[in-house]
Tab-separated table of C-alpha atoms in Angstrom:
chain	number	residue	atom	x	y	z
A	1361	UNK	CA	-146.298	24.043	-39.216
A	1362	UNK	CA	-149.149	25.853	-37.030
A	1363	UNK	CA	-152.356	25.778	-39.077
A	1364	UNK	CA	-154.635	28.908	-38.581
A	1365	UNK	CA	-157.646	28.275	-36.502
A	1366	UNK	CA	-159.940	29.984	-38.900
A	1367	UNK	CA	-163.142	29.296	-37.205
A	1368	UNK	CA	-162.200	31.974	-34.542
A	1369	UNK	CA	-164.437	34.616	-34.116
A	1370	UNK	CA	-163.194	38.077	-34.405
A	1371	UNK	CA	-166.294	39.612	-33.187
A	1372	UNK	CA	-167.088	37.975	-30.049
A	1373	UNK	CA	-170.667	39.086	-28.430
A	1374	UNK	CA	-170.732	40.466	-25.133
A	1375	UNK	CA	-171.713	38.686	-22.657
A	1376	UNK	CA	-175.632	39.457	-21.299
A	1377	UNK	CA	-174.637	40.373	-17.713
A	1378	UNK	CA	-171.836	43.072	-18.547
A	1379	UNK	CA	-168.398	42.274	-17.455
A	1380	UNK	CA	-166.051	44.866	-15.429
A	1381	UNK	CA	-163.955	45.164	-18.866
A	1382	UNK	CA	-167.094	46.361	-20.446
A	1383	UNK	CA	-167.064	48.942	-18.438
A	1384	UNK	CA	-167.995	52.758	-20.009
A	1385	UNK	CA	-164.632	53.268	-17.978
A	1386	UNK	CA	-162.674	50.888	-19.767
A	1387	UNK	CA	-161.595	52.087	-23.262
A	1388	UNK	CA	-162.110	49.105	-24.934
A	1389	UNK	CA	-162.169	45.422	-24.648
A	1390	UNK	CA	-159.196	42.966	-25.412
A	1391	UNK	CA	-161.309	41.771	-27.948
A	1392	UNK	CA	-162.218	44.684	-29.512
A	1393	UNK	CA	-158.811	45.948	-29.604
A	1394	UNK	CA	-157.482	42.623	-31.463
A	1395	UNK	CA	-160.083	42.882	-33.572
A	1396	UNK	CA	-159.073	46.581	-34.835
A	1397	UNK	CA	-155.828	45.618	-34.817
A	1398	UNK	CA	-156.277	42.672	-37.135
A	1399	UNK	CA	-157.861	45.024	-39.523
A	1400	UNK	CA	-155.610	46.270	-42.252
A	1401	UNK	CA	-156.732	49.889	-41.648
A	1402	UNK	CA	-153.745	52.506	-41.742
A	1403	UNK	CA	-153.152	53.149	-38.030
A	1404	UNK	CA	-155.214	57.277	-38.141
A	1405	UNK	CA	-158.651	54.986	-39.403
A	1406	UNK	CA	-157.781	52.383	-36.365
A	1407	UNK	CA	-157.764	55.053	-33.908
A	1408	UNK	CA	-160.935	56.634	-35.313
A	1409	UNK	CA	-162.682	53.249	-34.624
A	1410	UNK	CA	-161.409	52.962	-31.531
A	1411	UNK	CA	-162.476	56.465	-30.543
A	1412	UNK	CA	-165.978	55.710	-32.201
A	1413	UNK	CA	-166.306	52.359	-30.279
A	1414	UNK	CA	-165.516	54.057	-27.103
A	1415	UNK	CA	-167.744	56.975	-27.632
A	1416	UNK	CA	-170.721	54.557	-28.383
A	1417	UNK	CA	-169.843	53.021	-25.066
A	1418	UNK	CA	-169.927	56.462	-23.376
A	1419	UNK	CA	-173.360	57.817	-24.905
A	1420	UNK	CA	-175.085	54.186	-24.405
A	1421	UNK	CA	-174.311	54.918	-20.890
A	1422	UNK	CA	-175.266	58.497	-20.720
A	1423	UNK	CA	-178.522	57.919	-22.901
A	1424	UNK	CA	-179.364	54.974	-19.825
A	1425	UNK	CA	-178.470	56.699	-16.711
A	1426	UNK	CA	-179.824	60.277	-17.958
A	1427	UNK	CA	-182.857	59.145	-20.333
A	1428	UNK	CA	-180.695	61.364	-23.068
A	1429	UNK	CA	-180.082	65.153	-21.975
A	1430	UNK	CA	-181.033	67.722	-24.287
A	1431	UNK	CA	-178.646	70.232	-25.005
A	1432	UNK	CA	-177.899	72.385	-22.571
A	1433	UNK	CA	-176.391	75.417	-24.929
A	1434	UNK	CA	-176.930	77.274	-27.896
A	1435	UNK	CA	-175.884	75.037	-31.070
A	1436	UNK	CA	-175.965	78.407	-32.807
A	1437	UNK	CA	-176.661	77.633	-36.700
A	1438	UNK	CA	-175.100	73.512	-35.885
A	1439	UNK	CA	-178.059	71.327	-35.994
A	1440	UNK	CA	-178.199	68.302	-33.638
A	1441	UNK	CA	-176.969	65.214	-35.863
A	1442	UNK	CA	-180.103	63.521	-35.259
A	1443	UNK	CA	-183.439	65.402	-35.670
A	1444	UNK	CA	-185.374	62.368	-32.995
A	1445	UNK	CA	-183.782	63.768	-29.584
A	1446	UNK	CA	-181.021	60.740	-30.195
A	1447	UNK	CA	-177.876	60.612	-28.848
A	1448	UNK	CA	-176.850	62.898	-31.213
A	1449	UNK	CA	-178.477	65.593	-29.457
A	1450	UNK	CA	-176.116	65.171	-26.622
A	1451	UNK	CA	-173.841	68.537	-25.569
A	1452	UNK	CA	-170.166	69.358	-24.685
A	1453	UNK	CA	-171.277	70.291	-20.908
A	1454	UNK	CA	-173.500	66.748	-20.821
A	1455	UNK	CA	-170.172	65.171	-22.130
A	1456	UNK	CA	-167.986	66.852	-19.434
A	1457	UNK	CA	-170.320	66.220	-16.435
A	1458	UNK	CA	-170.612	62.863	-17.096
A	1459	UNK	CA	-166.487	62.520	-17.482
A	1460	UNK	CA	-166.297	64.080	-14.261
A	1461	UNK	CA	-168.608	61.161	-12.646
A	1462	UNK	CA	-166.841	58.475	-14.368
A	1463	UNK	CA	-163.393	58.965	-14.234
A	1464	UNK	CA	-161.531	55.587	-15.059
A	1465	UNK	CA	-159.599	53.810	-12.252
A	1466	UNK	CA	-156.033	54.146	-13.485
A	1467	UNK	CA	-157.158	58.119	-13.235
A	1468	UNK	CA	-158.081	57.876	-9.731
A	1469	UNK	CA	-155.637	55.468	-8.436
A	1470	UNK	CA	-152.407	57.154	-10.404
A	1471	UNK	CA	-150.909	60.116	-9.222
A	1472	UNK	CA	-150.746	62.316	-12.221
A	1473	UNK	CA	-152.916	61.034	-14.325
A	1474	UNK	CA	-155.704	63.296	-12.899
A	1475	UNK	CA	-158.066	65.189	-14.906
A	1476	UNK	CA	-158.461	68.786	-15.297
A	1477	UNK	CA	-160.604	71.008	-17.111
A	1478	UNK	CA	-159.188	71.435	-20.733
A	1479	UNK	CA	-158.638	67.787	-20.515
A	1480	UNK	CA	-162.735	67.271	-19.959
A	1481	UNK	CA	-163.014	69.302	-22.860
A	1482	UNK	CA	-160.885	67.780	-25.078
A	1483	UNK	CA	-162.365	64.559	-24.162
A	1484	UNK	CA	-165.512	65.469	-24.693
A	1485	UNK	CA	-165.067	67.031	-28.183
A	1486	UNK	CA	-163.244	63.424	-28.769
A	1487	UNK	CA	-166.301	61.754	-28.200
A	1488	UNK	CA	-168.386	64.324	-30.137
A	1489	UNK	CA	-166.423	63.776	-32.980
A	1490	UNK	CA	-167.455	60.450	-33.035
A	1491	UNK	CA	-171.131	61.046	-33.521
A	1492	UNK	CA	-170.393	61.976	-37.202
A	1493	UNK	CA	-169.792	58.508	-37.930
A	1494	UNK	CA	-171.883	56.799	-35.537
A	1495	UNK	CA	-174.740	58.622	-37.080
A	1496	UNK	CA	-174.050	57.942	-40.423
A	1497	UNK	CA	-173.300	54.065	-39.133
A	1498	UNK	CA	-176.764	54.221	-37.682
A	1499	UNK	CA	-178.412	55.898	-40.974
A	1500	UNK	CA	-176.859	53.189	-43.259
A	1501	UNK	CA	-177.756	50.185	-40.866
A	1502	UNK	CA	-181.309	51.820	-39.992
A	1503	UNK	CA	-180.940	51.864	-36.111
A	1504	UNK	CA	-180.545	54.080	-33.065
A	1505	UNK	CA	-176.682	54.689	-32.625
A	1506	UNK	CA	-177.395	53.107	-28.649
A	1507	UNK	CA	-177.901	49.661	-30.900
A	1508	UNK	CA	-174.654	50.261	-32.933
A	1509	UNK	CA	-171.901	46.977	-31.602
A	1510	UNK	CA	-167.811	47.523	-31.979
A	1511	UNK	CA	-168.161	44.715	-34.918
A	1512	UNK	CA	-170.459	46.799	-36.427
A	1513	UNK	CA	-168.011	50.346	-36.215
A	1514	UNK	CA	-165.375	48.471	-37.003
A	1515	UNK	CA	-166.913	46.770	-40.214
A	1516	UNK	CA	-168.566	50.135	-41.258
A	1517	UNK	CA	-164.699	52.077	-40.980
A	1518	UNK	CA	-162.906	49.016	-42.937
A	1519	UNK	CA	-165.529	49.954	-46.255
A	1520	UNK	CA	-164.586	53.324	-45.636
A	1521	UNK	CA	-161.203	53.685	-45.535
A	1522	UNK	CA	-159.354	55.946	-47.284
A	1523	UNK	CA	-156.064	54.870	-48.190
């Protein structure tokens, strides 16, 4: 009989110098992937935390390489999520522009599999979706969302669940 190695760790850290697979291009880590997958999360809440992981990935990178852009249209009576200039301040067009500088690999390298307009958008409102719960992650842990980790997503969707 196999015994279970139960001093694994589930949430490994990152390593200090980024790794290619840590890429904001990359959707998510092998490790974060097993580790959502090990959750026992109906499969719509996995895919939430996946999206959330990999939207946290995309607006730590935007809020480094662009010092956070302001919104660049009217919100109309929508507030930003954050009231400090945050991440949550980010736009649709700030989301799009910065897909269309960072396409993945596969994208580039697979005929097909190129992007187009409604896909930007789409994209984008995927990872704007996101910043509902990585705000609220950030207001219940008491930190900017660009300090949120995956273990930390992934722990805040398991108490939330709803089964």
């Amino acid at each position: 009989m196999i015994e279970p190695n139960l001093s694994s760790n589930l949430f490994p850290k990152p390593p200090s110098n980024p790794a290619p697979s840590l890429s904001p291009n990359n959707f998510l880590t092998e490790e974060e992937s097993i580790a959502v997958d090990q959750t026992l999360m109906p499969a719509k809440d996995k895919f939430s935390t996946r999206v959330a992981i990999y939207s946290l990935r995309v607006l730590q990178s935007m809020a480094t390489q662009q010092s956070v852009p302001q919104p660049t249209q009217e919100l109309g009576d929508r507030k930003p999520e954050r009231e400090d200039g945050t991440v949550g301040a980010i736009a649709p067009d700030a989301i799009i522009e910065w897909l269309a500088q960072h396409q993945p690999p596969t994208f580039q390298t697979t005929p097909g599999l190129e992007t187009d307009p409604a896909f930007n958008q789409f994209f984008a409102q995927l990872v704007l979706s996101a910043l509902k719960p990585l705000n609220q992650i950030s207001a219940q842990l008491n930190k900017p969302i660009t300090d949120l980790t995956p273990p930390e997503i992934i722990a805040w969707f398991e108490q939330n669940v709803q089964l």
